[in-house]
Structure formats: structure tokens, C-alpha cells
Short mmCIF file of the C-alpha atoms (twelve columns), coordinates in Angstrom:
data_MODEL
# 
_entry.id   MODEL 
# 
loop_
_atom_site.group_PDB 
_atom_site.id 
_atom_site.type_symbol 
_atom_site.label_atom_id 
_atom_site.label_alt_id 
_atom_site.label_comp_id 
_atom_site.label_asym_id 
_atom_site.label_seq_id 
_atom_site.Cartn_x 
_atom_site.Cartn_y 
_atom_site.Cartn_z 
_atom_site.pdbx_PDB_model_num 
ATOM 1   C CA . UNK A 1   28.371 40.844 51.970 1 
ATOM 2   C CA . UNK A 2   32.110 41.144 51.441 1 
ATOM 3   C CA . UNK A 3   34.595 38.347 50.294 1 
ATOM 4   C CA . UNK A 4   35.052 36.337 53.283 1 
ATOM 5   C CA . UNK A 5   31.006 36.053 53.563 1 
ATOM 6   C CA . UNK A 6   30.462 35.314 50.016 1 
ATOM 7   C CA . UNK A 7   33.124 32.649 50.264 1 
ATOM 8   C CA . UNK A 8   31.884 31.074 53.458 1 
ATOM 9   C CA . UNK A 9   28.355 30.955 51.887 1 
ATOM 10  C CA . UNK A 10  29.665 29.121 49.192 1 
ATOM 11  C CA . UNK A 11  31.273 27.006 50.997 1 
ATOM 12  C CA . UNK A 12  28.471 25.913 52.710 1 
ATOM 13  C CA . UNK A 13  26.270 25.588 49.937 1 
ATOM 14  C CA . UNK A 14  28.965 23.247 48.643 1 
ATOM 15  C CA . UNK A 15  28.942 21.285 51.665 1 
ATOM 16  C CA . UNK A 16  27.665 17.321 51.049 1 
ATOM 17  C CA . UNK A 17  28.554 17.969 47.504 1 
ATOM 18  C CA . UNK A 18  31.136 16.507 45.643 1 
ATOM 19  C CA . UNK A 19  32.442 20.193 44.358 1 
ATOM 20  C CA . UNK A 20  35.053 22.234 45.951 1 
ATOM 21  C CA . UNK A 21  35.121 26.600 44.779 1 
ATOM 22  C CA . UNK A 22  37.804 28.465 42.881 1 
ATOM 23  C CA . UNK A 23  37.887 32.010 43.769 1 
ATOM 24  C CA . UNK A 24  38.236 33.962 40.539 1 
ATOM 25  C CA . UNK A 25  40.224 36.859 41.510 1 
ATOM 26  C CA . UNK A 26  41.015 38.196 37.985 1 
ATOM 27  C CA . UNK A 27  41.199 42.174 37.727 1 
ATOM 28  C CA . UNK A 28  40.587 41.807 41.906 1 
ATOM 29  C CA . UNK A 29  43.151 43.357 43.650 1 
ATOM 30  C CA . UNK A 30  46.159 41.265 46.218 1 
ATOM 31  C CA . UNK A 31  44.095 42.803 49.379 1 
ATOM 32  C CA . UNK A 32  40.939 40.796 48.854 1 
ATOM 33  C CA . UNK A 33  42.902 37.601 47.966 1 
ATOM 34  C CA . UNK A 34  44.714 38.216 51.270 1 
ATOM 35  C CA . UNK A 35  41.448 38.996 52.898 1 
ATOM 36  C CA . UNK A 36  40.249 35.440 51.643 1 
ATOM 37  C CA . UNK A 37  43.775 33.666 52.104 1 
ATOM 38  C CA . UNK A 38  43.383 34.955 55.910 1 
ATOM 39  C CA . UNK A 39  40.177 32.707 56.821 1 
ATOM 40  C CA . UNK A 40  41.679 29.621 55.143 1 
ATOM 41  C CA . UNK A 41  40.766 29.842 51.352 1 
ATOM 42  C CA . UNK A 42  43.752 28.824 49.396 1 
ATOM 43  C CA . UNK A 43  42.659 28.080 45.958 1 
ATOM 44  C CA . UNK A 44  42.430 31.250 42.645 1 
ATOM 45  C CA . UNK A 45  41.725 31.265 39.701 1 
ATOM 46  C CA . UNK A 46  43.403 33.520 36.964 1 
ATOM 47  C CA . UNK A 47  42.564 34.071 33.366 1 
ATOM 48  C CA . UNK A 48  45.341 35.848 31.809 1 
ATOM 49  C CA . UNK A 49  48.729 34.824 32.479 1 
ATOM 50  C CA . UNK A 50  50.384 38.180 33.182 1 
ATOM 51  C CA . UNK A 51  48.154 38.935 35.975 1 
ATOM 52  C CA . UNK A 52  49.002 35.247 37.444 1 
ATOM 53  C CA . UNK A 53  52.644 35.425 37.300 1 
ATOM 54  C CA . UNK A 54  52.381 38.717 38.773 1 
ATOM 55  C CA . UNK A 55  50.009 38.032 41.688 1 
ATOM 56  C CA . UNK A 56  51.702 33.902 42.488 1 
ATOM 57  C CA . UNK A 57  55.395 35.991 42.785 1 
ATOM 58  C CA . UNK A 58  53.912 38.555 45.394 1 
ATOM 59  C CA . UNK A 59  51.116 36.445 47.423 1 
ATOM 60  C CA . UNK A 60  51.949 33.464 49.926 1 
ATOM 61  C CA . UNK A 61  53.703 30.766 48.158 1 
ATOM 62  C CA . UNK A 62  50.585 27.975 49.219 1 
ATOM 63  C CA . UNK A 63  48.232 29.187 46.968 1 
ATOM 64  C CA . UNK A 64  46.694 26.634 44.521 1 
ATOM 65  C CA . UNK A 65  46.746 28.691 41.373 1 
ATOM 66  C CA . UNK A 66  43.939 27.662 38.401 1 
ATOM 67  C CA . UNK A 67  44.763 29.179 34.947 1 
ATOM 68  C CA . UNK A 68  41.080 29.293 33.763 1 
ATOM 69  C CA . UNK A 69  41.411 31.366 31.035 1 
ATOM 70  C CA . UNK A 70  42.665 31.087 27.443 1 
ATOM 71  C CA . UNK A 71  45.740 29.328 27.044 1 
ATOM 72  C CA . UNK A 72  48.153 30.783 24.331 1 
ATOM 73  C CA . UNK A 73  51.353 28.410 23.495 1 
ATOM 74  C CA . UNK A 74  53.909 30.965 23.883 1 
ATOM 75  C CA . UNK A 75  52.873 31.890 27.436 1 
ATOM 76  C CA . UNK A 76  52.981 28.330 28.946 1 
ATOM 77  C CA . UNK A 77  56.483 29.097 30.186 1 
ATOM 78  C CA . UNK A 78  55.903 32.021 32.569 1 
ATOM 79  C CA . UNK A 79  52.915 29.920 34.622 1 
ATOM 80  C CA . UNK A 80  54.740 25.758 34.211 1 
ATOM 81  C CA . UNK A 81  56.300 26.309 37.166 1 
ATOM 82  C CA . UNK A 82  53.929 26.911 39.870 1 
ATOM 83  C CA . UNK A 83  50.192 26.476 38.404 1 
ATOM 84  C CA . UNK A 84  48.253 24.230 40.682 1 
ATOM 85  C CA . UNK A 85  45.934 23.276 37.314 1 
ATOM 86  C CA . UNK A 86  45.169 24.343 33.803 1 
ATOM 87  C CA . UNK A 87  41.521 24.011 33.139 1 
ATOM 88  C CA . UNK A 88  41.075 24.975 29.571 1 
ATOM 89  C CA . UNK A 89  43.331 22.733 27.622 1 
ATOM 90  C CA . UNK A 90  41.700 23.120 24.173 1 
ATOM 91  C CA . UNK A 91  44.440 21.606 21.393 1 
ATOM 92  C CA . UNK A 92  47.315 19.150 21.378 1 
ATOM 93  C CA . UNK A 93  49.569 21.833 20.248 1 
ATOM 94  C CA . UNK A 94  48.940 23.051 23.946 1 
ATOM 95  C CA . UNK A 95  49.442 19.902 25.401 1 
ATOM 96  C CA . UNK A 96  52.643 19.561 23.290 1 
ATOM 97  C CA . UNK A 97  54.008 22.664 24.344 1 
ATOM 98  C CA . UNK A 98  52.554 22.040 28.242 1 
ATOM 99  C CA . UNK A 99  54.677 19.166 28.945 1 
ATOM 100 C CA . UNK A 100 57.941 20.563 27.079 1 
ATOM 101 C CA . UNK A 101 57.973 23.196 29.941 1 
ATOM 102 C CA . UNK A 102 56.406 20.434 32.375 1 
ATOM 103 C CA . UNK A 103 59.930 18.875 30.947 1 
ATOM 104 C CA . UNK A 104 61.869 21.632 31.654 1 
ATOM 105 C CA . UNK A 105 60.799 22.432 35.228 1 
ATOM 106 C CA . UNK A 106 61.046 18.910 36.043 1 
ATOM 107 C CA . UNK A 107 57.184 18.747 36.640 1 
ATOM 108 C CA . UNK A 108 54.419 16.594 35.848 1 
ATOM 109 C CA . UNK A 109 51.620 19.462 35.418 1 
ATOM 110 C CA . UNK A 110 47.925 18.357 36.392 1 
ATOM 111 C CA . UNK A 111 45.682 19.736 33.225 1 
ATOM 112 C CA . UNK A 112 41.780 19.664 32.497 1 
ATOM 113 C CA . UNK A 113 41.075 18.820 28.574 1 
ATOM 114 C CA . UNK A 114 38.310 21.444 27.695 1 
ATOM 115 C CA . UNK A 115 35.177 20.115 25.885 1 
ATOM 116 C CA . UNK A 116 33.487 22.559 23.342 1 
ATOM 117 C CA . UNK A 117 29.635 21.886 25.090 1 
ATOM 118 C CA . UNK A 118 27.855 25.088 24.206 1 
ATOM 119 C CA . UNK A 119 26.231 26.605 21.090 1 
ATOM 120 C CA . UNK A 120 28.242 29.578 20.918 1 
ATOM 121 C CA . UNK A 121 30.922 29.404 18.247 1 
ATOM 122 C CA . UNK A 122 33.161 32.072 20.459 1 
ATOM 123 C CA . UNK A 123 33.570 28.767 23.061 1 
ATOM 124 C CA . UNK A 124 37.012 27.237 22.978 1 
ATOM 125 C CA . UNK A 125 37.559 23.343 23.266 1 
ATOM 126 C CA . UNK A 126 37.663 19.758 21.789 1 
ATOM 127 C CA . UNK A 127 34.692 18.082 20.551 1 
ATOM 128 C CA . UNK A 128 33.999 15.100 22.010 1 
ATOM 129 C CA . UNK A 129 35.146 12.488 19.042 1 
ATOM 130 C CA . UNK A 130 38.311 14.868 18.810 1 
ATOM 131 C CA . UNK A 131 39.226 13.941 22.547 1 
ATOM 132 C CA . UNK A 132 38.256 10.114 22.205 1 
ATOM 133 C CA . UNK A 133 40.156 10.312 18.822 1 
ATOM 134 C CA . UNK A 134 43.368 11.321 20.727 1 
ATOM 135 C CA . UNK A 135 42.840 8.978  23.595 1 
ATOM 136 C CA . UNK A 136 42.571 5.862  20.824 1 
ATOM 137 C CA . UNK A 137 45.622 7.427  18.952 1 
ATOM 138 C CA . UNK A 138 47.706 6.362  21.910 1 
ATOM 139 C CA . UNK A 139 49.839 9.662  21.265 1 
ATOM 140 C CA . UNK A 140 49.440 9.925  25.331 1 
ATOM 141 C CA . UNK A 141 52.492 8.428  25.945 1 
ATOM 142 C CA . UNK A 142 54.388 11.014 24.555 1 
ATOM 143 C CA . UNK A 143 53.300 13.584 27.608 1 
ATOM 144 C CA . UNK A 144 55.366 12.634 30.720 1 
ATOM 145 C CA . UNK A 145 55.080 15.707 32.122 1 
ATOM 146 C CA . UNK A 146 51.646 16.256 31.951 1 
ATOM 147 C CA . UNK A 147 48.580 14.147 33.344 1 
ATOM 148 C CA . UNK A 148 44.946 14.961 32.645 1 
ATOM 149 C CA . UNK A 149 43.320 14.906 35.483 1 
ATOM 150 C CA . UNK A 150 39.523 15.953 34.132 1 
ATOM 151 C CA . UNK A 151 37.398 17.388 31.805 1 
ATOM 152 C CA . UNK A 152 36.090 21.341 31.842 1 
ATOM 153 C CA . UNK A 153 33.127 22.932 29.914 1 
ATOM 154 C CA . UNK A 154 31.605 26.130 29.827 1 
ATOM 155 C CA . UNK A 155 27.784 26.505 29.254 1 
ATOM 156 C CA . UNK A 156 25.645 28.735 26.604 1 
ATOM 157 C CA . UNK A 157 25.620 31.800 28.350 1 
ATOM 158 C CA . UNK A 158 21.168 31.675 28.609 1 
ATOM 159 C CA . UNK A 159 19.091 32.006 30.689 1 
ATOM 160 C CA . UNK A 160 17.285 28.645 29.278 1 
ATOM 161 C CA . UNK A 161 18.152 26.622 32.458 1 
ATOM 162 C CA . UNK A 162 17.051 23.526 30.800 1 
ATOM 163 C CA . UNK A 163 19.480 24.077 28.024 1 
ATOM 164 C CA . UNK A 164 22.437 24.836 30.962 1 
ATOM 165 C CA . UNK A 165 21.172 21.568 32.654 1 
ATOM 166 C CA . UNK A 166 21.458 19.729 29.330 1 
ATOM 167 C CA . UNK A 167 25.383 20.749 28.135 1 
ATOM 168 C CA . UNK A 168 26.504 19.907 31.648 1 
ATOM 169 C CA . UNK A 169 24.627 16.443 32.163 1 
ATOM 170 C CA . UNK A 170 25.890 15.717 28.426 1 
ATOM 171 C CA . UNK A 171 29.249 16.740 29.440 1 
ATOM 172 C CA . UNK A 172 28.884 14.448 33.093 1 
ATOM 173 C CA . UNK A 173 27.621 11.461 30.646 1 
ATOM 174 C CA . UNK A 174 31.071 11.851 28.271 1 
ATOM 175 C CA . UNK A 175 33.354 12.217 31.576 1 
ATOM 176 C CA . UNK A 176 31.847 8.734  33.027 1 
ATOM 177 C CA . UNK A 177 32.364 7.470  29.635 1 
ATOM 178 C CA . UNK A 178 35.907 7.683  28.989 1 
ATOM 179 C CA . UNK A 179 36.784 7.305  32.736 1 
ATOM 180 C CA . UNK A 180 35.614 3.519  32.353 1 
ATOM 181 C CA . UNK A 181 37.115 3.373  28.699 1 
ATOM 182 C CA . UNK A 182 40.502 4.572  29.053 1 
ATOM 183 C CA . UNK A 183 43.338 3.775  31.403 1 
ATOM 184 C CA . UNK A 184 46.975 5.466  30.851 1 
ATOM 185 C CA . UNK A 185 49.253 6.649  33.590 1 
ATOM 186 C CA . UNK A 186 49.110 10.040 32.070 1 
ATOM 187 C CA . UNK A 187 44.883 9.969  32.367 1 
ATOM 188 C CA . UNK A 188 44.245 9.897  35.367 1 
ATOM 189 C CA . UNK A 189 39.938 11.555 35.654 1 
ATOM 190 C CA . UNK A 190 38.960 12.914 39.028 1 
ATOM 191 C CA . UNK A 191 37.527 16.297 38.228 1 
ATOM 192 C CA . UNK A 192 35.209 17.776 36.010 1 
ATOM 193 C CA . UNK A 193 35.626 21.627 36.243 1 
ATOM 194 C CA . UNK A 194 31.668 23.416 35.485 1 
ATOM 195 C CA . UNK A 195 29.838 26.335 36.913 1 
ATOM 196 C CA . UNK A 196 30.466 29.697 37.139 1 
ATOM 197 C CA . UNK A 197 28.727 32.420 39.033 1 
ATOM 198 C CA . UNK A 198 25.592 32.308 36.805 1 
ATOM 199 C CA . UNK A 199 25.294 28.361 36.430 1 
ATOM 200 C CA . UNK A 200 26.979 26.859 39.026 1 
ATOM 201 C CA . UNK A 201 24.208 25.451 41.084 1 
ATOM 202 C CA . UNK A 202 22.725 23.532 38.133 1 
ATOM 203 C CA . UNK A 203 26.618 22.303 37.535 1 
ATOM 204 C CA . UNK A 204 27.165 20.593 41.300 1 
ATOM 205 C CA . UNK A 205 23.407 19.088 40.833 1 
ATOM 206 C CA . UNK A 206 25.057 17.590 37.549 1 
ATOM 207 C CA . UNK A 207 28.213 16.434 39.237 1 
ATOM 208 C CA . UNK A 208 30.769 18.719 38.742 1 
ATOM 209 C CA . UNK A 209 34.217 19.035 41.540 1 
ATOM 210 C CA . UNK A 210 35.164 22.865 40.174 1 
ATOM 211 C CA . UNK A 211 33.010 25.812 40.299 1 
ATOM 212 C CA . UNK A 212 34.999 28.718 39.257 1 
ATOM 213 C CA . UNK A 213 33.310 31.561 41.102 1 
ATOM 214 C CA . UNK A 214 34.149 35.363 40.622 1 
ATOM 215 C CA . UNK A 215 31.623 38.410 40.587 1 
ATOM 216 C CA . UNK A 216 29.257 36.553 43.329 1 
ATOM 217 C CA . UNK A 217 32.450 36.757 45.697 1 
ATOM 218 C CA . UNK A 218 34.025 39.791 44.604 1 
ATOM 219 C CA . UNK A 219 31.657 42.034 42.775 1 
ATOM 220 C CA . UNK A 220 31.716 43.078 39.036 1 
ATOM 221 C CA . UNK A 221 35.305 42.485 37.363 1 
ATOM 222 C CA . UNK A 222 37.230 45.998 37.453 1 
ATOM 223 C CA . UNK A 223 38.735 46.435 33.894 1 
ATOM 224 C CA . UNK A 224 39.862 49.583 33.997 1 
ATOM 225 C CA . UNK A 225 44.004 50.217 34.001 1 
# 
């Protein structure tokens, strides 16, 4: 099937769900983002910032782009001014250094707050007392130019679907949680960004409004220079 068929089929898997798909074009070349962009799919995801600034400065300028990956501080600058959403905010310093350059591109930057749900150790994010710790600590005024707009969480990578099932319905559970709990301009919960190519049908049965999709639409990642 090529991109555009993979995409559509998607697509209509996702339809009467609450979840909408994130292409993950990392290591995919501009031509099969423009093949996608051409029948009317507008939102990427990236996972290293170098390939995002390059790609956003040479493909049409309404693309929603997702930084998905790894977030490191000193590389917030090169992506504050255009990303659409960072999913995998996974320490205040981040935040911190996310709404400085939110501040200095005059931008209130939507971000997802990433929850540490599987049993790896290699897994980035907050635990979930770390994130209701912050949210007590009332530090949230101090980010203007950012607003947390969900949570994301990646799964063990097994292929115990039961266990899968489990970290994303724990992970729905602590979303509907502090949804109800906490209200702040800058927290404002809508999505909850789960699912991958591997997963991502147990994630929408569990409620999530991201799937971040990549080798099912484009074929094995290409990591050669």
C-alpha cells in the first residue's frame, strides 16, 4: 500500500473515535510528506529537532508540526516558533526553558506533560505524584507562554497486550483525574497523546486523541546518512 493508502486506512479506522493520526515522518523523505500533504493530511510528527527545523523551513507553511521525540533544553529555540505541539514534556526545567522562548516569540506554545507509564527504565517522563505535586505547587502561574493541553505516555514495548491495555487505561484513569481536580488558565486537558504503530488500536479503545503513527504508513525508518 503506499502512504496515501496507509493514511486513508487509518483514517478510517479512526473514524467514530475520539483520536485523530500523526504521521511520523522522521528519517522519511519531503516527497512522501508532500505525497500525504497532497490528499489533505496536514499534521507530522518529528523526533529530533534538526530534521524538524529543516523539513517545517522547506514544506508548506500549514503543516501542524508534533515534536514527539526527546526534548533537550538547549534546542527549544530552533522549533518555539512554529511547533504545532510538544508531546514529551518530561521536566520543569523543560517547561522553564519552553515558555522563555514561548516568551520570546511572543507565543503561548500548546505542550503535552509526559507520564513515565511503562516498566522500562529507558522511558522518559513524570511520575504521576511528580505531576500532581507540580500542579498543587501552584508554580503554573509562572508559564504564560505555555499551556498544557494533555498528557502523553508510551507503553512497555511487549507483546503482553494485557499489560499495553493496563499502562494506557491507568494513564486514561490519571488524565480524568486531574482534569476534574485542577483548573488554571495555563491547564487547559483536551488530549491524551498514546499509540504508536504497534499499540495504537488498544490506545483509541482506551481513549486516547493522538496516535503517532510511522512505519505502518511509511515503511521501516531509513537511518542511514
Amino acid at each position: 500500500m503506499s502512504v496515501v493508502d496507509q493514511i486513508q486506512s487509518i483514517n478510517k479506522e479512526l473514524e467514530n473515535t475520539q483520536a485523530k493520526l500523526i504521521a511520523v515522518s522522521k528519517t522519511k523523505p519531503n516527497e512522501l510528506i508532500i505525497e500525504a500533504y497532497e490528499h489533505g493530511h496536514r499534521a507530522f510528527g518529528e523526533n529530533k529537532v534538526q530534521e524538524l527545523v529543516d523539513k517545517a523551513s522547506e514544506l508548506p507553511k500549514d503543516i501542524e508540526w508534533h515534536m514527539i521525540g526527546h526534548l533537550q533544553r538547549n534546542k527549544v529555540k530552533y522549533i518555539a516558533p512554529f511547533v504545532h505541539l510538544i508531546h514529551g514534556v518530561d521536566t520543569i526545567k523543560l517547561l522553564k526553558e519552553i515558555n522563555k522562548e514561548g516568551r520570546k516569540n511572543n507565543r503561548t506554545i500548546p505542550c503535552l506533560l509526559q507520564v513515565h507509564i511503562a516498566e522500562e527504565s529507558t522511558k522518559f517522563g513524570f511520575s504521576e505524584d511528580e505531576i500532581e505535586e507540580f500542579l498543587k505547587s501552584g508554580q503554573l502561574g509562572e508559564f504564560e507562554h505555555v499551556v498544557i493541553v494533555g498528557l502523553m505516555g508510551m507503553a512497555t514495548n511487549t507483546s503482553n497486550e494485557s499489560q499495553v491495555k493496563k499502562e494506557f487505561a491507568g494513564l486514561k484513569s490519571f488524565y480524568e483525574t486531574i482534569k476534574t481536580k485542577y483548573s488554571h488558565p495555563q491547564f487547559d486537558l483536551k488530549e491524551i497523546s498514546m499509540g504508536m504503530s504497534g499499540d495504537y488500536r488498544i490506545a483509541v479503545k482506551e481513549g486516547s486523541t493522538i496516535v503517532r503513527i510511522g512505519s505502518t504508513i511509511f515503511g521501516a525508518r531509513n537511518y542511514a546518512k
